[in-house]
Amino acid sequence: MCLGFPGKVLEIGEFTAIVDIAGTKREVSLAMLPDEIEIGDYVMVHVGFAIAKMDPKEAEETLKTLLEYADELDREV
Amino acid sequence: MPMNWIEKFRQKDLAETLLNRINNSLKSSRSYKIMEICGTHTVSISKYGIRNLLPKHIHLISGPGCPVCVTSQSEIDAIFSLISEHDVMLAVYGDLMKVPGSGGENLLDLRARGKEVVIVNSVLDVIKLAASTKKEVVFVSIGFETTTPQTAYLILEAHLRQINNLSVLLYNKTMPEVVSLLLKDEHLNIDGFLCPGHVTTVTGEELYYPMVQYKKAAVIAGFEPLDILQSILTIVEQVNTQKFNVVNNYKRVVSGSKNIKAYNLMEKVFEVSDAIWRGLGVIPKSGLKIKEEYAYFDAIKRYGVEIKKYSEKKGCRCGDVLKGYVKPTECEMFGSFCTPENPFGPCMVSHEGTCAAYYQFGDECE
């Protein structure tokens, strides 16, 4: 329903930003982005609009949880 | 770095860990019925073969989460009437192009006959298109909460810049009412929901509070294989303990709060209206209409578009698929009279349609 693409913020204008989505530069609207962004941040882009700022710390936390599951499984084996 | 994350959330060894953990958590005495509401989840589940990797106790059912699929046949037919009767240029998102009208033709056929139908990736393209032509441009707006604020932005921008040759055929639908309908459906009896990650960036977690009240697991999930497996595990654990709460497993994108900026855009331009869904019929207050203040941009009013009250095409079981009553493979037309190359119903047309995902990735009947 709502395919999103992560993009790295390269330039920030008044209403739009230039982001790098998998190597392609695209202008995206910031009209519905609730967060402040800086150059180098990552945003999730849906139909030409940044819809959310991404949080690298949370990505690492989730992966850490999954790695802990793997450790637990190793111990059980 | 996100490209790196994408790879990290596809790691095979961690997928195996999660599958093991899911297996170890299962209670042999029961089955687990899990519905994914989002079409993007449907595609991921089929693409990564997740359905076939899971133990038989777990049944993944697709819900009404593909916007093109839930657009009623009467709404689709109204697009064809509009372009046949008026000299307009249509702007559409790509997945609408192959949806057949009741007459059998699709928008690609109309384009081959000389009608102007332009595929856009964003409403930003629609603004450029309308500003570059004197022709009347009609944007067909289909989508849920993640896609609706953009259409509100389009209308506000057209109003501000006086782009008067633009109008919008608004078919957008909203999630809370259909979620409520699914919860009340005794025939379905879902144990837990994989909740749509990107919709939640707009609606916030509150969309799922009713699920928990109905004693269903509600887990917000991302779209990579590990995201989906982790969330299935969370659902299984909640069902086992019968302790239900909304869990956000997609915190790298979803904060959990409602996006006020997006709602401000929508509330400025739209008001609540009844909507007709394929397979589900009219659901009160599940749609939107353009407010009187911006009525000038309403294609329904500008061209006198009439949307009748029928929901689906005869012989097509897309409606039952959307409600999770049948699997695509249970439809007699699946793979014979209805294929992605020659689709009969929209569930086979849209990339996110359940039938298309089953067909393309060879999901088998359990």
Tab-separated table of C-alpha atoms in Angstrom, chain B residues 79-91 97 105-119 135-136:
chain	number	residue	atom	x	y	z
B	79	ILE	CA	-12.742	7.003	-14.556
B	80	PHE	CA	-13.515	5.451	-17.948
B	81	SER	CA	-16.743	7.448	-18.320
B	82	LEU	CA	-14.910	10.654	-17.444
B	83	ILE	CA	-12.162	10.224	-20.018
B	84	SER	CA	-14.587	9.022	-22.687
B	85	GLU	CA	-17.009	11.893	-22.270
B	86	HIS	CA	-14.591	14.771	-21.659
B	87	ASP	CA	-11.467	16.046	-23.368
B	88	VAL	CA	-9.168	15.681	-20.368
B	89	MET	CA	-5.692	14.406	-19.624
B	90	LEU	CA	-5.569	11.822	-16.821
B	91	ALA	CA	-2.673	11.700	-14.362
B	97	MET	CA	-2.959	1.474	-15.707
B	105	GLU	CA	-10.589	-2.113	-21.516
B	106	ASN	CA	-7.873	-0.652	-19.310
B	107	LEU	CA	-6.120	2.729	-19.356
B	108	LEU	CA	-3.305	1.354	-21.522
B	109	ASP	CA	-5.912	0.446	-24.152
B	110	LEU	CA	-7.392	3.932	-23.951
B	111	ARG	CA	-3.949	5.460	-24.348
B	112	ALA	CA	-3.369	3.284	-27.415
B	113	ARG	CA	-6.608	4.742	-28.809
B	114	GLY	CA	-5.223	8.261	-28.399
B	115	LYS	CA	-6.509	9.280	-24.964
B	116	GLU	CA	-3.971	11.127	-22.862
B	117	VAL	CA	-3.085	9.169	-19.738
B	118	VAL	CA	0.116	10.131	-17.927
B	119	ILE	CA	1.801	8.068	-15.207
B	135	LYS	CA	-5.451	21.024	-21.287
B	136	GLU	CA	-7.634	20.049	-18.337
